[in-house]
PDB file of N, CA and C in Angstrom:
ATOM      1  N   MET X1243      74.898 133.278  50.158  1.00 53.00           N
ATOM      2  CA  MET X1243      75.381 132.037  51.030  1.00 53.00           C
ATOM      3  C   MET X1243      76.390 132.788  51.751  1.00 53.00           C
ATOM      4  N   TRP X1244      77.237 133.686  51.224  1.00 54.00           N
ATOM      5  CA  TRP X1244      78.013 134.527  52.385  1.00 54.00           C
ATOM      6  C   TRP X1244      77.835 136.292  52.217  1.00 54.00           C
ATOM      7  N   PRO X1245      77.417 136.404  53.612  1.00 56.00           N
ATOM      8  CA  PRO X1245      76.686 138.053  53.555  1.00 56.00           C
ATOM      9  C   PRO X1245      77.616 139.303  53.480  1.00 56.00           C
ATOM     10  N   GLN X1246      79.013 138.272  53.905  1.00 52.00           N
ATOM     11  CA  GLN X1246      80.131 139.373  53.987  1.00 52.00           C
ATOM     12  C   GLN X1246      80.790 139.670  52.469  1.00 52.00           C
ATOM     13  N   THR X1247      80.253 139.492  51.379  1.00 52.00           N
ATOM     14  CA  THR X1247      80.796 139.311  50.136  1.00 52.00           C
ATOM     15  C   THR X1247      80.604 140.482  49.852  1.00 52.00           C
ATOM     16  N   GLY X1248      80.109 141.631  50.133  1.00 56.00           N
ATOM     17  CA  GLY X1248      79.648 142.846  49.977  1.00 56.00           C
ATOM     18  C   GLY X1248      80.896 143.729  50.680  1.00 56.00           C
ATOM     19  N   VAL X1249      81.347 142.988  51.715  1.00 56.00           N
ATOM     20  CA  VAL X1249      82.543 143.585  52.659  1.00 56.00           C
ATOM     21  C   VAL X1249      84.049 143.424  52.025  1.00 56.00           C
ATOM     22  N   PHE X1250      84.166 142.169  51.798  1.00 55.00           N
ATOM     23  CA  PHE X1250      85.403 141.546  51.007  1.00 55.00           C
ATOM     24  C   PHE X1250      85.094 140.632  49.699  1.00 55.00           C
ATOM     25  N   PRO X1251      85.362 141.433  48.530  1.00 54.00           N
ATOM     26  CA  PRO X1251      85.249 140.857  47.252  1.00 54.00           C
ATOM     27  C   PRO X1251      85.609 139.417  46.835  1.00 54.00           C
ATOM     28  N   SER X1252      87.037 139.594  47.702  1.00 53.00           N
ATOM     29  CA  SER X1252      87.996 138.411  47.659  1.00 53.00           C
ATOM     30  C   SER X1252      86.927 137.084  47.954  1.00 53.00           C
ATOM     31  N   LEU X1253      85.898 137.331  48.906  1.00 51.00           N
ATOM     32  CA  LEU X1253      84.732 136.051  49.527  1.00 51.00           C
ATOM     33  C   LEU X1253      84.487 135.541  48.105  1.00 51.00           C
ATOM     34  N   GLU X1254      83.630 136.633  47.292  1.00 51.00           N
ATOM     35  CA  GLU X1254      83.324 135.964  46.177  1.00 51.00           C
ATOM     36  C   GLU X1254      83.848 134.851  45.403  1.00 51.00           C
ATOM     37  N   PHE X1255      85.311 135.202  45.107  1.00 54.00           N
ATOM     38  CA  PHE X1255      86.340 134.392  44.373  1.00 54.00           C
ATOM     39  C   PHE X1255      86.772 133.124  45.011  1.00 54.00           C
ATOM     40  N   ARG X1256      86.823 133.441  46.603  1.00 52.00           N
ATOM     41  CA  ARG X1256      87.001 132.257  47.518  1.00 52.00           C
ATOM     42  C   ARG X1256      86.202 131.172  47.336  1.00 52.00           C
ATOM     43  N   THR X1257      84.828 131.386  47.457  1.00 54.00           N
ATOM     44  CA  THR X1257      83.799 130.216  47.257  1.00 54.00           C
ATOM     45  C   THR X1257      83.889 129.051  48.532  1.00 54.00           C
ATOM     46  N   PRO X1258      83.041 128.385  48.939  1.00 57.00           N
ATOM     47  CA  PRO X1258      83.055 127.822  49.815  1.00 57.00           C
ATOM     48  C   PRO X1258      83.770 126.362  49.663  1.00 57.00           C
ATOM     49  N   SER X1259      84.129 126.034  48.457  1.00 57.00           N
ATOM     50  CA  SER X1259      84.592 125.131  47.937  1.00 57.00           C
ATOM     51  C   SER X1259      86.280 125.297  48.227  1.00 57.00           C
ATOM     52  N   ASN X1260      86.555 126.463  48.055  1.00 54.00           N
ATOM     53  CA  ASN X1260      87.999 126.903  48.182  1.00 54.00           C
ATOM     54  C   ASN X1260      88.404 127.522  49.376  1.00 54.00           C
ATOM     55  N   PRO X1261      88.349 126.882  50.719  1.00 56.00           N
ATOM     56  CA  PRO X1261      88.333 127.637  51.934  1.00 56.00           C
ATOM     57  C   PRO X1261      89.773 127.918  52.056  1.00 56.00           C
ATOM     58  N   ASN X1262      90.829 127.375  51.169  1.00 56.00           N
ATOM     59  CA  ASN X1262      92.399 127.571  51.654  1.00 56.00           C
ATOM     60  C   ASN X1262      92.367 128.961  50.910  1.00 56.00           C
ATOM     61  N   LYS X1263      91.568 129.803  50.317  1.00 57.00           N
ATOM     62  CA  LYS X1263      92.074 131.000  49.485  1.00 57.00           C
ATOM     63  C   LYS X1263      91.920 132.137  50.582  1.00 57.00           C
ATOM     64  N   ARG X1264      91.163 131.641  51.800  1.00 59.00           N
ATOM     65  CA  ARG X1264      91.416 132.620  52.895  1.00 59.00           C
ATOM     66  C   ARG X1264      92.755 132.879  53.568  1.00 59.00           C
ATOM     67  N   PRO X1265      93.190 131.885  54.172  1.00 55.00           N
ATOM     68  CA  PRO X1265      94.808 132.033  54.874  1.00 55.00           C
ATOM     69  C   PRO X1265      95.519 132.382  53.730  1.00 55.00           C
ATOM     70  N   ILE X1266      95.361 132.074  52.395  1.00 54.00           N
ATOM     71  CA  ILE X1266      96.612 132.570  51.407  1.00 54.00           C
ATOM     72  C   ILE X1266      96.451 134.493  51.512  1.00 54.00           C
ATOM     73  N   LYS X1267      95.401 134.748  51.676  1.00 56.00           N
ATOM     74  CA  LYS X1267      95.314 136.237  51.649  1.00 56.00           C
ATOM     75  C   LYS X1267      96.190 136.886  52.768  1.00 56.00           C
ATOM     76  N   GLU X1268      96.217 135.978  53.881  1.00 56.00           N
ATOM     77  CA  GLU X1268      96.672 136.506  55.093  1.00 56.00           C
ATOM     78  C   GLU X1268      98.248 136.455  55.014  1.00 56.00           C
ATOM     79  N   LYS X1269      98.530 135.148  54.526  1.00 57.00           N
ATOM     80  CA  LYS X1269      99.796 134.942  54.302  1.00 57.00           C
ATOM     81  C   LYS X1269     100.748 136.030  53.048  1.00 57.00           C
ATOM     82  N   LYS X1270      99.743 136.678  52.028  1.00 60.00           N
ATOM     83  CA  LYS X1270     100.479 137.536  51.184  1.00 60.00           C
ATOM     84  C   LYS X1270     100.757 138.577  51.911  1.00 60.00           C
ATOM     85  N   LYS X1271      99.958 139.083  53.051  1.00 60.00           N
ATOM     86  CA  LYS X1271     100.370 140.190  53.889  1.00 60.00           C
ATOM     87  C   LYS X1271     101.581 139.719  54.351  1.00 60.00           C
ATOM     88  N   LYS X1272     101.946 138.584  54.984  1.00 59.00           N
ATOM     89  CA  LYS X1272     103.242 138.073  55.714  1.00 59.00           C
ATOM     90  C   LYS X1272     104.423 138.178  54.832  1.00 59.00           C
ATOM     91  N   LYS X1273     103.986 137.720  53.545  1.00 60.00           N
ATOM     92  CA  LYS X1273     105.004 137.782  52.530  1.00 60.00           C
ATOM     93  C   LYS X1273     105.890 138.938  52.306  1.00 60.00           C
ATOM     94  N   LYS X1274     104.756 140.115  52.200  1.00 61.00           N
ATOM     95  CA  LYS X1274     105.498 141.542  51.974  1.00 61.00           C
ATOM     96  C   LYS X1274     106.156 141.780  52.805  1.00 61.00           C
ATOM     97  N   LYS X1275     106.518 141.420  53.874  1.00 62.00           N
ATOM     98  CA  LYS X1275     107.372 141.566  55.097  1.00 62.00           C
ATOM     99  C   LYS X1275     108.775 140.825  54.636  1.00 62.00           C
ATOM    100  N   LYS X1276     108.386 139.275  54.295  1.00 63.00           N
ATOM    101  CA  LYS X1276     109.369 138.554  54.193  1.00 63.00           C
ATOM    102  C   LYS X1276     110.618 139.068  52.964  1.00 63.00           C
ATOM    103  N   LYS X1277     109.224 139.654  51.750  1.00 64.00           N
ATOM    104  CA  LYS X1277     110.047 140.099  50.317  1.00 64.00           C
ATOM    105  C   LYS X1277     110.985 141.192  50.926  1.00 64.00           C
ATOM    106  N   LYS X1278     111.157 142.084  52.101  1.00 65.00           N
ATOM    107  CA  LYS X1278     112.193 143.160  52.276  1.00 65.00           C
ATOM    108  C   LYS X1278     113.341 142.489  52.853  1.00 65.00           C
ATOM    109  N   LYS X1279     113.180 141.416  53.459  1.00 65.00           N
ATOM    110  CA  LYS X1279     114.136 140.731  54.092  1.00 65.00           C
ATOM    111  C   LYS X1279     114.887 140.179  52.916  1.00 65.00           C
ATOM    112  N   LYS X1280     114.055 139.309  51.771  1.00 65.00           N
ATOM    113  CA  LYS X1280     114.559 138.709  50.837  1.00 65.00           C
ATOM    114  C   LYS X1280     115.602 139.712  50.313  1.00 65.00           C
ATOM    115  N   LYS X1281     115.395 140.610  49.970  1.00 66.00           N
ATOM    116  CA  LYS X1281     116.269 142.065  49.041  1.00 66.00           C
ATOM    117  C   LYS X1281     117.323 142.198  49.615  1.00 66.00           C
ATOM    118  N   LYS X1282     117.480 142.040  50.970  1.00 66.00           N
ATOM    119  CA  LYS X1282     118.839 142.490  51.777  1.00 66.00           C
ATOM    120  C   LYS X1282     119.752 141.218  51.570  1.00 66.00           C
ATOM    121  N   LYS X1283     119.182 139.558  51.461  1.00 66.00           N
ATOM    122  CA  LYS X1283     119.791 138.701  51.205  1.00 66.00           C
ATOM    123  C   LYS X1283     120.230 138.797  49.671  1.00 66.00           C
ATOM    124  N   LYS X1284     119.422 139.286  48.923  1.00 67.00           N
ATOM    125  CA  LYS X1284     120.071 138.987  47.518  1.00 67.00           C
ATOM    126  C   LYS X1284     121.132 140.165  47.262  1.00 67.00           C
ATOM    127  N   LYS X1285     120.943 140.998  47.980  1.00 68.00           N
ATOM    128  CA  LYS X1285     122.413 142.161  47.904  1.00 68.00           C
ATOM    129  C   LYS X1285     123.553 141.403  48.455  1.00 68.00           C
ATOM    130  N   LYS X1286     123.600 140.513  49.414  1.00 68.00           N
ATOM    131  CA  LYS X1286     124.734 139.972  49.989  1.00 68.00           C
ATOM    132  C   LYS X1286     125.021 138.848  48.766  1.00 68.00           C
ATOM    133  N   LYS X1287     123.986 138.332  48.127  1.00 69.00           N
ATOM    134  CA  LYS X1287     124.315 137.137  46.939  1.00 69.00           C
ATOM    135  C   LYS X1287     124.982 137.845  45.940  1.00 69.00           C
ATOM    136  N   LYS X1288     125.055 139.034  45.464  1.00 69.00           N
ATOM    137  CA  LYS X1288     125.243 140.047  44.349  1.00 69.00           C
ATOM    138  C   LYS X1288     126.775 140.190  44.821  1.00 69.00           C
ATOM    139  N   LYS X1289     126.904 140.320  46.034  1.00 69.00           N
ATOM    140  CA  LYS X1289     128.403 140.924  46.341  1.00 69.00           C
ATOM    141  C   LYS X1289     129.351 139.821  46.504  1.00 69.00           C
ATOM    142  N   LYS X1290     128.563 138.513  46.531  1.00 69.00           N
ATOM    143  CA  LYS X1290     129.704 137.487  46.424  1.00 69.00           C
ATOM    144  C   LYS X1290     129.789 137.153  44.801  1.00 69.00           C
ATOM    145  N   LYS X1291     128.972 137.285  44.323  1.00 67.00           N
ATOM    146  CA  LYS X1291     129.140 136.744  42.542  1.00 67.00           C
ATOM    147  C   LYS X1291     130.000 137.882  41.915  1.00 67.00           C
ATOM    148  N   LYS X1292     129.972 139.032  42.787  1.00 68.00           N
ATOM    149  CA  LYS X1292     131.107 140.219  42.308  1.00 68.00           C
ATOM    150  C   LYS X1292     132.496 139.670  42.519  1.00 68.00           C
ATOM    151  N   LYS X1293     132.667 139.193  43.830  1.00 66.00           N
ATOM    152  CA  LYS X1293     134.006 138.402  44.224  1.00 66.00           C
ATOM    153  C   LYS X1293     134.443 137.566  43.261  1.00 66.00           C
TER     154      LYS X1293
END
């Protein structure tokens, strides 16, 4: 059904019944950038806990 299965193995797991898995893969890349920002926020929270 999906000729791109050879290019993206995730397409096989996605299946047409789960079209929501495609945007999730793009969100994961954005989450990696957000995680860096969250780490900075966590450091600030740790300082507050020390106080």
